[in-house]
PDB file of C-alpha atoms in Angstrom:
ATOM      1  CA  MET A 123      59.932  51.801-223.507  1.00 39.00           C
ATOM      2  CA  LYS A 124      57.237  53.313-221.735  1.00 48.00           C
ATOM      3  CA  SER A 125      58.653  52.883-218.613  1.00 52.00           C
ATOM      4  CA  GLU A 126      61.808  54.669-219.584  1.00 53.00           C
ATOM      5  CA  GLU A 127      59.613  57.543-220.725  1.00 56.00           C
ATOM      6  CA  LYS A 128      57.871  57.602-217.621  1.00 58.00           C
ATOM      7  CA  SER A 129      61.132  57.679-215.586  1.00 59.00           C
ATOM      8  CA  THR A 130      62.474  60.575-217.782  1.00 76.00           C
ATOM      9  CA  ASN A 131      59.212  62.408-217.221  1.00 76.00           C
ATOM     10  CA  LYS A 132      59.448  61.810-213.536  1.00 80.00           C
ATOM     11  CA  GLU A 133      63.201  63.279-213.726  1.00 86.00           C
ATOM     12  CA  ARG A 134      62.002  66.411-215.655  1.00 86.00           C
ATOM     13  CA  GLN A 135      59.322  67.082-213.199  1.00 87.00           C
ATOM     14  CA  ALA A 136      61.533  66.755-210.257  1.00 88.00           C
ATOM     15  CA  LEU A 137      63.903  69.158-211.897  1.00 92.00           C
ATOM     16  CA  ILE A 138      61.261  71.755-212.497  1.00 92.00           C
ATOM     17  CA  ILE A 139      60.075  71.400-208.933  1.00 91.00           C
ATOM     18  CA  ARG A 140      63.743  71.990-207.737  1.00 91.00           C
ATOM     19  CA  LYS A 141      63.937  75.225-210.077  1.00 93.00           C
ATOM     20  CA  TYR A 142      60.732  76.575-208.714  1.00 92.00           C
ATOM     21  CA  GLN A 143      61.776  75.935-205.117  1.00 90.00           C
ATOM     22  CA  GLN A 144      65.041  77.994-205.995  1.00 90.00           C
ATOM     23  CA  TYR A 145      62.501  80.927-207.593  1.00 89.00           C
ATOM     24  CA  LEU A 146      60.608  81.107-204.542  1.00 89.00           C
ATOM     25  CA  LYS A 147      63.540  81.299-202.295  1.00 86.00           C
ATOM     26  CA  LEU A 148      65.803  83.307-204.174  1.00 85.00           C
ATOM     27  CA  GLU A 149      63.584  85.553-206.615  1.00 81.00           C
ATOM     28  CA  LYS A 150      60.737  85.904-203.922  1.00 80.00           C
ATOM     29  CA  SER A 151      62.578  85.766-200.913  1.00 82.00           C
ATOM     30  CA  PHE A 152      60.153  83.345-198.985  1.00 82.00           C
ATOM     31  CA  SER A 153      60.777  82.546-195.504  1.00 83.00           C
ATOM     32  CA  ALA A 154      61.264  78.609-194.739  1.00 85.00           C
ATOM     33  CA  ASN A 155      57.645  78.066-193.323  1.00 86.00           C
ATOM     34  CA  THR A 156      56.180  79.952-196.381  1.00 86.00           C
ATOM     35  CA  LEU A 157      58.286  77.736-198.799  1.00 88.00           C
ATOM     36  CA  ASN A 158      57.213  74.542-196.910  1.00 89.00           C
ATOM     37  CA  ALA A 159      53.456  75.836-197.267  1.00 88.00           C
ATOM     38  CA  TYR A 160      53.870  76.597-200.889  1.00 89.00           C
ATOM     39  CA  GLN A 161      55.443  72.972-201.278  1.00 90.00           C
ATOM     40  CA  ALA A 162      52.637  70.971-199.371  1.00 89.00           C
ATOM     41  CA  ASP A 163      50.001  72.738-201.520  1.00 89.00           C
ATOM     42  CA  LEU A 164      51.763  71.942-204.683  1.00 92.00           C
ATOM     43  CA  GLU A 165      52.185  68.321-203.404  1.00 91.00           C
ATOM     44  CA  LYS A 166      48.684  67.930-203.087  1.00 91.00           C
ATOM     45  CA  LEU A 167      48.150  68.973-206.897  1.00 93.00           C
ATOM     46  CA  LEU A 168      51.078  66.766-208.061  1.00 92.00           C
ATOM     47  CA  HIS A 169      49.398  63.638-205.967  1.00 89.00           C
ATOM     48  CA  PHE A 170      46.143  64.138-207.801  1.00 90.00           C
ATOM     49  CA  LEU A 171      47.546  64.537-211.202  1.00 91.00           C
ATOM     50  CA  GLU A 172      49.859  61.588-210.408  1.00 88.00           C
ATOM     51  CA  GLY A 173      46.407  59.452-209.658  1.00 84.00           C
ATOM     52  CA  GLU A 174      44.925  60.722-213.342  1.00 85.00           C
ATOM     53  CA  ASN A 175      48.139  59.912-214.926  1.00 88.00           C
ATOM     54  CA  ILE A 176      48.716  63.533-216.075  1.00 91.00           C
ATOM     55  CA  GLY A 177      52.164  65.663-216.317  1.00 90.00           C
ATOM     56  CA  VAL A 178      52.473  68.961-214.868  1.00 90.00           C
ATOM     57  CA  LEU A 179      53.510  70.599-218.360  1.00 92.00           C
ATOM     58  CA  ASP A 180      49.988  68.720-219.792  1.00 92.00           C
ATOM     59  CA  VAL A 181      47.420  70.097-217.371  1.00 94.00           C
ATOM     60  CA  THR A 182      44.400  72.097-218.620  1.00 93.00           C
ATOM     61  CA  LEU A 183      42.096  74.621-216.960  1.00 92.00           C
ATOM     62  CA  ASP A 184      39.530  71.584-216.906  1.00 89.00           C
ATOM     63  CA  ASP A 185      42.237  69.532-214.734  1.00 92.00           C
ATOM     64  CA  LEU A 186      42.766  72.101-212.354  1.00 93.00           C
ATOM     65  CA  GLN A 187      38.818  72.911-212.038  1.00 90.00           C
ATOM     66  CA  ARG A 188      38.315  69.427-211.199  1.00 89.00           C
ATOM     67  CA  PHE A 189      40.890  69.361-208.414  1.00 91.00           C
ATOM     68  CA  ALA A 190      39.476  72.475-207.167  1.00 90.00           C
ATOM     69  CA  ALA A 191      35.838  70.875-207.129  1.00 87.00           C
ATOM     70  CA  GLY A 192      37.212  68.110-205.439  1.00 87.00           C
ATOM     71  CA  LEU A 193      38.835  70.285-202.513  1.00 88.00           C
ATOM     72  CA  HIS A 194      35.169  71.632-201.953  1.00 83.00           C
ATOM     73  CA  ASP A 195      33.443  68.157-202.453  1.00 79.00           C
ATOM     74  CA  ILE A 196      35.531  67.078-199.387  1.00 82.00           C
ATOM     75  CA  GLY A 197      34.583  69.839-197.354  1.00 79.00           C
ATOM     76  CA  ILE A 198      38.069  71.640-197.184  1.00 83.00           C
ATOM     77  CA  HIS A 199      37.346  75.100-195.715  1.00 81.00           C
ATOM     78  CA  PRO A 200      37.229  77.849-198.159  1.00 83.00           C
ATOM     79  CA  ARG A 201      40.208  79.755-196.855  1.00 83.00           C
ATOM     80  CA  SER A 202      42.255  76.637-197.134  1.00 86.00           C
ATOM     81  CA  GLN A 203      40.828  76.277-200.741  1.00 88.00           C
ATOM     82  CA  ALA A 204      41.959  79.790-201.438  1.00 89.00           C
ATOM     83  CA  ARG A 205      45.502  79.309-200.064  1.00 89.00           C
ATOM     84  CA  ILE A 206      45.924  75.924-201.943  1.00 91.00           C
ATOM     85  CA  LEU A 207      44.742  77.537-205.316  1.00 92.00           C
ATOM     86  CA  SER A 208      47.113  80.497-204.617  1.00 90.00           C
ATOM     87  CA  GLY A 209      49.858  78.344-204.263  1.00 91.00           C
ATOM     88  CA  ILE A 210      49.175  76.535-207.573  1.00 93.00           C
ATOM     89  CA  LYS A 211      48.748  79.602-209.412  1.00 93.00           C
ATOM     90  CA  SER A 212      52.151  80.624-208.305  1.00 92.00           C
ATOM     91  CA  PHE A 213      53.602  77.455-209.579  1.00 94.00           C
ATOM     92  CA  PHE A 214      51.928  77.693-213.071  1.00 94.00           C
ATOM     93  CA  HIS A 215      53.101  81.557-213.458  1.00 92.00           C
ATOM     94  CA  PHE A 216      56.480  80.323-212.603  1.00 93.00           C
ATOM     95  CA  LEU A 217      56.243  77.500-215.418  1.00 94.00           C
ATOM     96  CA  VAL A 218      55.293  80.288-218.089  1.00 92.00           C
ATOM     97  CA  ILE A 219      57.939  82.764-216.810  1.00 91.00           C
ATOM     98  CA  ALA A 220      60.616  80.030-217.008  1.00 92.00           C
ATOM     99  CA  ASP A 221      59.342  79.147-220.574  1.00 91.00           C
ATOM    100  CA  TYR A 222      58.280  75.680-219.578  1.00 93.00           C
ATOM    101  CA  LEU A 223      54.736  76.757-220.906  1.00 92.00           C
ATOM    102  CA  GLU A 224      53.404  79.597-223.483  1.00 90.00           C
ATOM    103  CA  GLY A 225      50.155  79.655-221.644  1.00 90.00           C
ATOM    104  CA  ASP A 226      48.908  79.559-217.905  1.00 92.00           C
ATOM    105  CA  PRO A 227      46.335  77.262-217.396  1.00 93.00           C
ATOM    106  CA  SER A 228      45.527  78.521-214.092  1.00 91.00           C
ATOM    107  CA  GLU A 229      44.990  82.020-215.279  1.00 88.00           C
ATOM    108  CA  LEU A 230      40.941  81.662-215.232  1.00 86.00           C
ATOM    109  CA  LEU A 231      40.930  79.434-212.341  1.00 87.00           C
ATOM    110  CA  GLU A 232      38.583  80.946-209.928  1.00 82.00           C
ATOM    111  CA  GLY A 233      38.898  80.475-205.941  1.00 78.00           C
ATOM    112  CA  PRO A 234      35.948  79.596-203.591  1.00 74.00           C
ATOM    113  CA  LYS A 235      33.535  82.445-202.137  1.00 67.00           C
ATOM    114  CA  ILE A 236      35.109  82.895-198.694  1.00 59.00           C
ATOM    115  CA  GLY A 237      31.659  83.970-197.333  1.00 52.00           C
ATOM    116  CA  PHE A 238      30.486  80.191-197.648  1.00 47.00           C
ATOM    117  CA  LYS A 239      30.424  78.579-194.185  1.00 55.00           C
ATOM    118  CA  LEU A 240      31.580  75.134-193.474  1.00 54.00           C
ATOM    119  CA  PRO A 241      31.435  73.274-190.255  1.00 59.00           C
ATOM    120  CA  GLU A 242      34.257  73.477-187.973  1.00 76.00           C
ATOM    121  CA  VAL A 243      37.386  71.327-188.024  1.00 84.00           C
ATOM    122  CA  LEU A 244      38.746  69.786-185.264  1.00 90.00           C
ATOM    123  CA  THR A 245      42.609  69.473-184.652  1.00 90.00           C
ATOM    124  CA  VAL A 246      44.039  65.884-184.444  1.00 89.00           C
ATOM    125  CA  GLU A 247      44.637  66.987-180.834  1.00 92.00           C
ATOM    126  CA  GLU A 248      41.056  67.924-179.861  1.00 94.00           C
ATOM    127  CA  ILE A 249      39.964  64.656-181.578  1.00 93.00           C
ATOM    128  CA  ASP A 250      42.232  62.716-178.991  1.00 93.00           C
ATOM    129  CA  ARG A 251      41.084  64.721-176.149  1.00 95.00           C
ATOM    130  CA  ILE A 252      37.417  64.014-177.004  1.00 95.00           C
ATOM    131  CA  ILE A 253      38.182  60.466-177.485  1.00 94.00           C
ATOM    132  CA  GLU A 254      40.454  60.120-173.974  1.00 95.00           C
ATOM    133  CA  THR A 255      37.454  62.049-172.282  1.00 96.00           C
ATOM    134  CA  VAL A 256      35.306  58.717-172.500  1.00 96.00           C
ATOM    135  CA  ASP A 257      34.623  57.466-168.874  1.00 95.00           C
ATOM    136  CA  MET A 258      35.704  54.048-169.583  1.00 95.00           C
ATOM    137  CA  ASP A 259      34.243  52.906-165.990  1.00 94.00           C
ATOM    138  CA  LYS A 260      30.593  53.347-167.297  1.00 93.00           C
ATOM    139  CA  LYS A 261      28.779  50.641-168.905  1.00 91.00           C
ATOM    140  CA  GLU A 262      28.357  52.421-172.288  1.00 94.00           C
ATOM    141  CA  GLY A 263      32.401  53.703-171.849  1.00 96.00           C
ATOM    142  CA  GLN A 264      33.688  51.020-174.395  1.00 97.00           C
ATOM    143  CA  ARG A 265      30.898  51.612-176.921  1.00 97.00           C
ATOM    144  CA  ASN A 266      31.280  55.346-176.900  1.00 97.00           C
ATOM    145  CA  ARG A 267      35.032  55.043-177.771  1.00 97.00           C
ATOM    146  CA  ALA A 268      34.255  52.465-180.478  1.00 97.00           C
ATOM    147  CA  ILE A 269      31.895  55.075-182.004  1.00 97.00           C
ATOM    148  CA  LEU A 270      34.152  57.988-181.914  1.00 96.00           C
ATOM    149  CA  GLU A 271      37.123  55.775-183.466  1.00 94.00           C
ATOM    150  CA  THR A 272      34.761  54.513-186.310  1.00 95.00           C
ATOM    151  CA  LEU A 273      33.539  58.061-187.082  1.00 93.00           C
ATOM    152  CA  TYR A 274      37.117  59.489-187.414  1.00 92.00           C
ATOM    153  CA  SER A 275      38.623  56.260-188.714  1.00 90.00           C
ATOM    154  CA  CYS A 276      36.278  56.226-191.653  1.00 91.00           C
ATOM    155  CA  GLY A 277      34.667  59.733-192.121  1.00 90.00           C
ATOM    156  CA  LEU A 278      31.122  58.241-191.687  1.00 92.00           C
ATOM    157  CA  ARG A 279      28.014  60.207-191.976  1.00 91.00           C
ATOM    158  CA  VAL A 280      26.116  59.901-188.634  1.00 92.00           C
ATOM    159  CA  SER A 281      23.153  58.012-190.132  1.00 91.00           C
ATOM    160  CA  GLU A 282      25.908  55.585-192.002  1.00 93.00           C
ATOM    161  CA  LEU A 283      27.182  54.928-188.245  1.00 95.00           C
ATOM    162  CA  CYS A 284      23.824  54.290-186.631  1.00 95.00           C
ATOM    163  CA  ASN A 285      22.991  52.000-189.480  1.00 94.00           C
ATOM    164  CA  LEU A 286      26.241  49.996-189.737  1.00 96.00           C
ATOM    165  CA  LYS A 287      25.608  45.982-189.190  1.00 96.00           C
ATOM    166  CA  LEU A 288      27.722  43.058-188.118  1.00 96.00           C
ATOM    167  CA  SER A 289      27.217  41.577-191.328  1.00 95.00           C
ATOM    168  CA  ASP A 290      28.882  44.707-193.125  1.00 94.00           C
ATOM    169  CA  LEU A 291      32.049  44.083-190.945  1.00 96.00           C
ATOM    170  CA  TYR A 292      34.953  42.773-193.045  1.00 93.00           C
ATOM    171  CA  PHE A 293      37.592  42.982-190.352  1.00 94.00           C
ATOM    172  CA  ASP A 294      39.912  40.552-191.802  1.00 92.00           C
ATOM    173  CA  GLU A 295      40.328  42.280-194.938  1.00 90.00           C
ATOM    174  CA  GLY A 296      40.363  45.707-193.206  1.00 91.00           C
ATOM    175  CA  PHE A 297      36.986  47.095-194.845  1.00 91.00           C
ATOM    176  CA  ILE A 298      33.320  48.253-193.702  1.00 93.00           C
ATOM    177  CA  LYS A 299      30.526  48.076-196.011  1.00 92.00           C
ATOM    178  CA  VAL A 300      28.494  51.385-195.768  1.00 91.00           C
ATOM    179  CA  GLU A 301      25.108  52.317-197.249  1.00 86.00           C
ATOM    180  CA  GLY A 302      25.151  56.021-198.001  1.00 81.00           C
ATOM    181  CA  LYS A 303      22.587  58.508-199.651  1.00 76.00           C
ATOM    182  CA  GLY A 304      20.488  57.079-202.371  1.00 75.00           C
ATOM    183  CA  SER A 305      21.013  53.590-200.817  1.00 78.00           C
ATOM    184  CA  LYS A 306      24.749  53.781-202.729  1.00 83.00           C
ATOM    185  CA  GLN A 307      26.989  51.092-200.954  1.00 87.00           C
ATOM    186  CA  ARG A 308      30.553  51.269-200.451  1.00 87.00           C
ATOM    187  CA  LEU A 309      33.553  49.893-199.151  1.00 89.00           C
ATOM    188  CA  VAL A 310      35.329  51.932-196.880  1.00 90.00           C
ATOM    189  CA  PRO A 311      38.783  51.074-195.104  1.00 91.00           C
ATOM    190  CA  ILE A 312      38.914  50.689-191.555  1.00 92.00           C
ATOM    191  CA  SER A 313      42.001  51.282-189.074  1.00 90.00           C
ATOM    192  CA  PRO A 314      43.365  48.650-186.853  1.00 91.00           C
ATOM    193  CA  ARG A 315      42.792  50.927-183.839  1.00 92.00           C
ATOM    194  CA  ALA A 316      39.057  51.233-184.698  1.00 94.00           C
ATOM    195  CA  ILE A 317      38.698  47.441-185.588  1.00 96.00           C
ATOM    196  CA  LYS A 318      40.284  46.733-181.945  1.00 96.00           C
ATOM    197  CA  GLU A 319      37.767  49.486-180.341  1.00 96.00           C
ATOM    198  CA  ILE A 320      34.713  47.757-181.838  1.00 97.00           C
ATOM    199  CA  LYS A 321      35.917  44.071-180.928  1.00 97.00           C
ATOM    200  CA  TYR A 322      36.066  45.185-177.342  1.00 97.00           C
ATOM    201  CA  TRP A 323      32.723  46.607-177.687  1.00 97.00           C
ATOM    202  CA  LEU A 324      31.066  43.339-179.068  1.00 96.00           C
ATOM    203  CA  ILE A 325      31.900  41.559-175.783  1.00 95.00           C
ATOM    204  CA  ASP A 326      29.985  43.997-173.803  1.00 93.00           C
ATOM    205  CA  ARG A 327      27.278  44.302-176.536  1.00 94.00           C
ATOM    206  CA  ASN A 328      26.682  40.483-176.512  1.00 91.00           C
ATOM    207  CA  LEU A 329      26.127  40.335-172.652  1.00 91.00           C
ATOM    208  CA  GLY A 330      23.456  43.048-172.758  1.00 90.00           C
ATOM    209  CA  LYS A 331      19.817  43.222-173.806  1.00 91.00           C
ATOM    210  CA  ILE A 332      19.416  42.871-177.648  1.00 94.00           C
ATOM    211  CA  LYS A 333      15.851  43.795-178.886  1.00 95.00           C
ATOM    212  CA  THR A 334      14.354  41.460-181.776  1.00 95.00           C
ATOM    213  CA  GLY A 335      14.839  42.562-185.149  1.00 95.00           C
ATOM    214  CA  PHE A 336      18.109  44.772-184.086  1.00 95.00           C
ATOM    215  CA  GLU A 337      20.480  41.574-183.676  1.00 96.00           C
ATOM    216  CA  ASP A 338      22.692  42.606-186.752  1.00 96.00           C
ATOM    217  CA  TYR A 339      23.145  46.380-185.677  1.00 96.00           C
ATOM    218  CA  VAL A 340      26.877  47.108-184.459  1.00 97.00           C
ATOM    219  CA  PHE A 341      25.890  50.097-182.154  1.00 97.00           C
ATOM    220  CA  LEU A 342      23.051  49.389-179.637  1.00 96.00           C
ATOM    221  CA  ALA A 343      21.515  51.650-177.055  1.00 93.00           C
ATOM    222  CA  ARG A 344      20.785  50.669-173.391  1.00 90.00           C
ATOM    223  CA  TRP A 345      17.474  49.319-174.499  1.00 90.00           C
ATOM    224  CA  GLY A 346      18.495  47.177-177.180  1.00 93.00           C
ATOM    225  CA  ASN A 347      17.770  48.950-180.407  1.00 93.00           C
ATOM    226  CA  ASN A 348      20.299  50.590-182.635  1.00 93.00           C
ATOM    227  CA  ILE A 349      21.740  54.310-181.647  1.00 94.00           C
ATOM    228  CA  SER A 350      19.958  57.106-182.974  1.00 92.00           C
ATOM    229  CA  ARG A 351      21.597  60.217-184.683  1.00 90.00           C
ATOM    230  CA  ILE A 352      20.285  62.635-181.629  1.00 91.00           C
ATOM    231  CA  MET A 353      22.102  60.155-179.200  1.00 93.00           C
ATOM    232  CA  VAL A 354      25.499  60.625-181.043  1.00 94.00           C
ATOM    233  CA  PHE A 355      25.135  64.389-181.447  1.00 92.00           C
ATOM    234  CA  HIS A 356      24.247  64.708-177.659  1.00 92.00           C
ATOM    235  CA  LEU A 357      27.491  62.226-176.939  1.00 94.00           C
ATOM    236  CA  ILE A 358      29.796  64.352-178.935  1.00 94.00           C
ATOM    237  CA  LYS A 359      28.472  67.801-177.390  1.00 92.00           C
ATOM    238  CA  GLU A 360      28.623  66.495-174.298  1.00 94.00           C
ATOM    239  CA  LEU A 361      32.682  64.955-174.473  1.00 95.00           C
ATOM    240  CA  ALA A 362      33.314  68.053-176.256  1.00 94.00           C
ATOM    241  CA  GLU A 363      32.218  70.069-173.553  1.00 93.00           C
ATOM    242  CA  LYS A 364      34.150  68.038-170.842  1.00 95.00           C
ATOM    243  CA  ALA A 365      37.380  68.057-173.301  1.00 95.00           C
ATOM    244  CA  GLY A 366      37.229  72.004-172.790  1.00 95.00           C
ATOM    245  CA  ILE A 367      36.587  72.522-176.598  1.00 93.00           C
ATOM    246  CA  THR A 368      34.415  75.627-177.164  1.00 90.00           C
ATOM    247  CA  LYS A 369      33.954  74.942-181.159  1.00 88.00           C
ATOM    248  CA  ASN A 370      30.484  74.479-182.360  1.00 86.00           C
ATOM    249  CA  ILE A 371      30.893  70.597-183.206  1.00 88.00           C
ATOM    250  CA  SER A 372      28.503  67.937-184.232  1.00 86.00           C
ATOM    251  CA  PRO A 373      29.164  64.277-185.627  1.00 88.00           C
ATOM    252  CA  HIS A 374      29.687  65.948-189.169  1.00 86.00           C
ATOM    253  CA  THR A 375      32.556  67.770-187.552  1.00 88.00           C
ATOM    254  CA  PHE A 376      34.453  64.488-187.176  1.00 89.00           C
ATOM    255  CA  ARG A 377      33.907  63.834-190.844  1.00 88.00           C
ATOM    256  CA  HIS A 378      35.072  67.191-192.101  1.00 85.00           C
ATOM    257  CA  SER A 379      38.043  66.817-189.714  1.00 88.00           C
ATOM    258  CA  PHE A 380      38.778  63.364-191.302  1.00 88.00           C
ATOM    259  CA  ALA A 381      39.105  64.468-194.663  1.00 86.00           C
ATOM    260  CA  THR A 382      40.868  67.886-193.913  1.00 86.00           C
ATOM    261  CA  HIS A 383      43.364  65.479-191.945  1.00 87.00           C
ATOM    262  CA  LEU A 384      43.786  63.118-194.706  1.00 86.00           C
ATOM    263  CA  LEU A 385      44.295  66.029-197.342  1.00 84.00           C
ATOM    264  CA  GLU A 386      46.749  67.689-195.328  1.00 82.00           C
ATOM    265  CA  GLY A 387      48.631  64.401-194.505  1.00 82.00           C
ATOM    266  CA  GLY A 388      49.065  64.011-198.281  1.00 80.00           C
ATOM    267  CA  ALA A 389      46.548  61.393-199.157  1.00 82.00           C
ATOM    268  CA  ASN A 390      45.072  61.232-202.774  1.00 81.00           C
ATOM    269  CA  LEU A 391      41.885  63.481-203.475  1.00 83.00           C
ATOM    270  CA  ARG A 392      40.272  60.814-205.293  1.00 80.00           C
ATOM    271  CA  ALA A 393      40.913  58.190-202.305  1.00 81.00           C
ATOM    272  CA  ILE A 394      39.062  60.829-199.768  1.00 85.00           C
ATOM    273  CA  GLN A 395      36.320  61.348-202.325  1.00 83.00           C
ATOM    274  CA  SER A 396      35.858  57.747-202.728  1.00 82.00           C
ATOM    275  CA  MET A 397      36.030  57.135-198.717  1.00 82.00           C
ATOM    276  CA  LEU A 398      33.471  59.804-198.093  1.00 85.00           C
ATOM    277  CA  GLY A 399      30.884  58.340-200.847  1.00 82.00           C
ATOM    278  CA  HIS A 400      30.917  61.381-202.876  1.00 70.00           C
ATOM    279  CA  GLU A 401      30.378  62.042-206.679  1.00 55.00           C
ATOM    280  CA  SER A 402      32.266  64.347-208.229  1.00 45.00           C
ATOM    281  CA  ILE A 403      30.610  67.212-209.935  1.00 36.00           C
ATOM    282  CA  ALA A 404      32.881  67.330-212.789  1.00 38.00           C
ATOM    283  CA  THR A 405      32.762  63.481-214.035  1.00 34.00           C
ATOM    284  CA  THR A 406      30.749  60.744-213.356  1.00 30.00           C
ATOM    285  CA  GLU A 407      32.466  57.233-213.197  1.00 36.00           C
ATOM    286  CA  ILE A 408      35.348  58.306-211.114  1.00 34.00           C
ATOM    287  CA  TYR A 409      36.346  55.695-209.017  1.00 35.00           C
ATOM    288  CA  THR A 410      36.287  52.814-211.287  1.00 39.00           C
ATOM    289  CA  HIS A 411      40.069  52.779-211.483  1.00 41.00           C
ATOM    290  CA  ILE A 412      40.652  53.255-207.659  1.00 48.00           C
ATOM    291  CA  ASP A 413      42.093  49.965-206.918  1.00 57.00           C
ATOM    292  CA  ARG A 414      40.855  48.779-203.111  1.00 63.00           C
ATOM    293  CA  ASN A 415      44.076  48.109-202.008  1.00 68.00           C
ATOM    294  CA  MET A 416      45.527  51.397-202.959  1.00 66.00           C
ATOM    295  CA  LEU A 417      42.497  53.185-201.548  1.00 69.00           C
ATOM    296  CA  ARG A 418      43.286  51.229-198.139  1.00 75.00           C
ATOM    297  CA  SER A 419      46.741  51.940-197.993  1.00 76.00           C
ATOM    298  CA  GLU A 420      46.286  55.775-199.032  1.00 74.00           C
ATOM    299  CA  ILE A 421      43.844  56.226-196.131  1.00 76.00           C
ATOM    300  CA  ILE A 422      45.376  53.794-193.288  1.00 76.00           C
ATOM    301  CA  GLU A 423      48.962  55.461-194.088  1.00 79.00           C
ATOM    302  CA  HIS A 424      47.804  59.160-194.065  1.00 78.00           C
ATOM    303  CA  HIS A 425      45.372  59.045-191.163  1.00 81.00           C
ATOM    304  CA  PRO A 426      46.997  60.904-187.884  1.00 80.00           C
ATOM    305  CA  ARG A 427      45.594  58.457-185.419  1.00 77.00           C
ATOM    306  CA  ASN A 428      46.837  55.346-187.518  1.00 68.00           C
ATOM    307  CA  ILE A 429      50.415  56.798-187.776  1.00 65.00           C
ATOM    308  CA  LYS A 430      50.153  57.474-183.750  1.00 64.00           C
ATOM    309  CA  TYR A 431      48.885  53.959-183.099  1.00 60.00           C
ATOM    310  CA  HIS A 432      51.424  52.306-185.255  1.00 57.00           C
ATOM    311  CA  LYS A 433      54.154  54.236-183.487  1.00 64.00           C
ATOM    312  CA  GLU A 434      52.505  52.735-180.093  1.00 66.00           C
ATOM    313  CA  GLN A 435      52.230  49.505-181.149  1.00 63.00           C
ATOM    314  CA  GLY A 436      55.870  49.370-182.855  1.00 61.00           C
ATOM    315  CA  ILE A 437      54.616  49.217-186.434  1.00 56.00           C
ATOM    316  CA  HIS A 438      56.666  50.207-188.997  1.00 51.00           C
TER     317      HIS A 438
END
């Protein structure tokens, strides 16, 4: 009975969204591009609500505030946050005028302060250019390529990357174990492309110098100890310059870009927060219901370089 009810609710929701699209097209006379943008932003909310098991007609202001807090939490630029929330307000306004709802839960939903500055976000094409700029003829070329792929594949903080251990790699399962702020550990899905680059690097690594006490670190400097944050910072600056990118970027830019590209690609907000190792500012134990397989498929399927990699490998 419950599955039938769920199916009916989904059909009703699909009908409401179709009517909303007609409203935007016919009554608002929006262009095709604007329609697509509104639809894409609404889908971010619908994906979030689905994960929370909340129907569109049961949404409260608290639900919308948690969604908005999540956008801020993963580092989405304030202008993008404002655009997404504006589209969502338009949807709930429609639900009221079309008599689906009596009151508008988004009425008191506040947008971000646009003056708040976040680090730059790189486009997928710019990230590709930076990675392609790595000089593979240099001794450290494979290591540098693996560093960039891991940063962008997993959305790691630079300190998490520098401290990554061989004993934290679970390649057969497609995860790595990461120790974040406050010594909190989390499992992070890692892409097939990043796994391949790390495996190539490990061949070079094992032929080089390894200092006593650093045998378990994945990424080593020339002199045999683990790489430093400053070194990764300089590497990214240097490669960005060589790739002709003038944005002011740092290793953290890869983390912000990772989160932005996943959200724009349709990944679930909760899954992205979990990947980044963030605590929601609205709730406490929010990740307990996120199944590991679901988390992995959410991230791997929506990550732009993974989509490209699968096409190159002929994987469907």
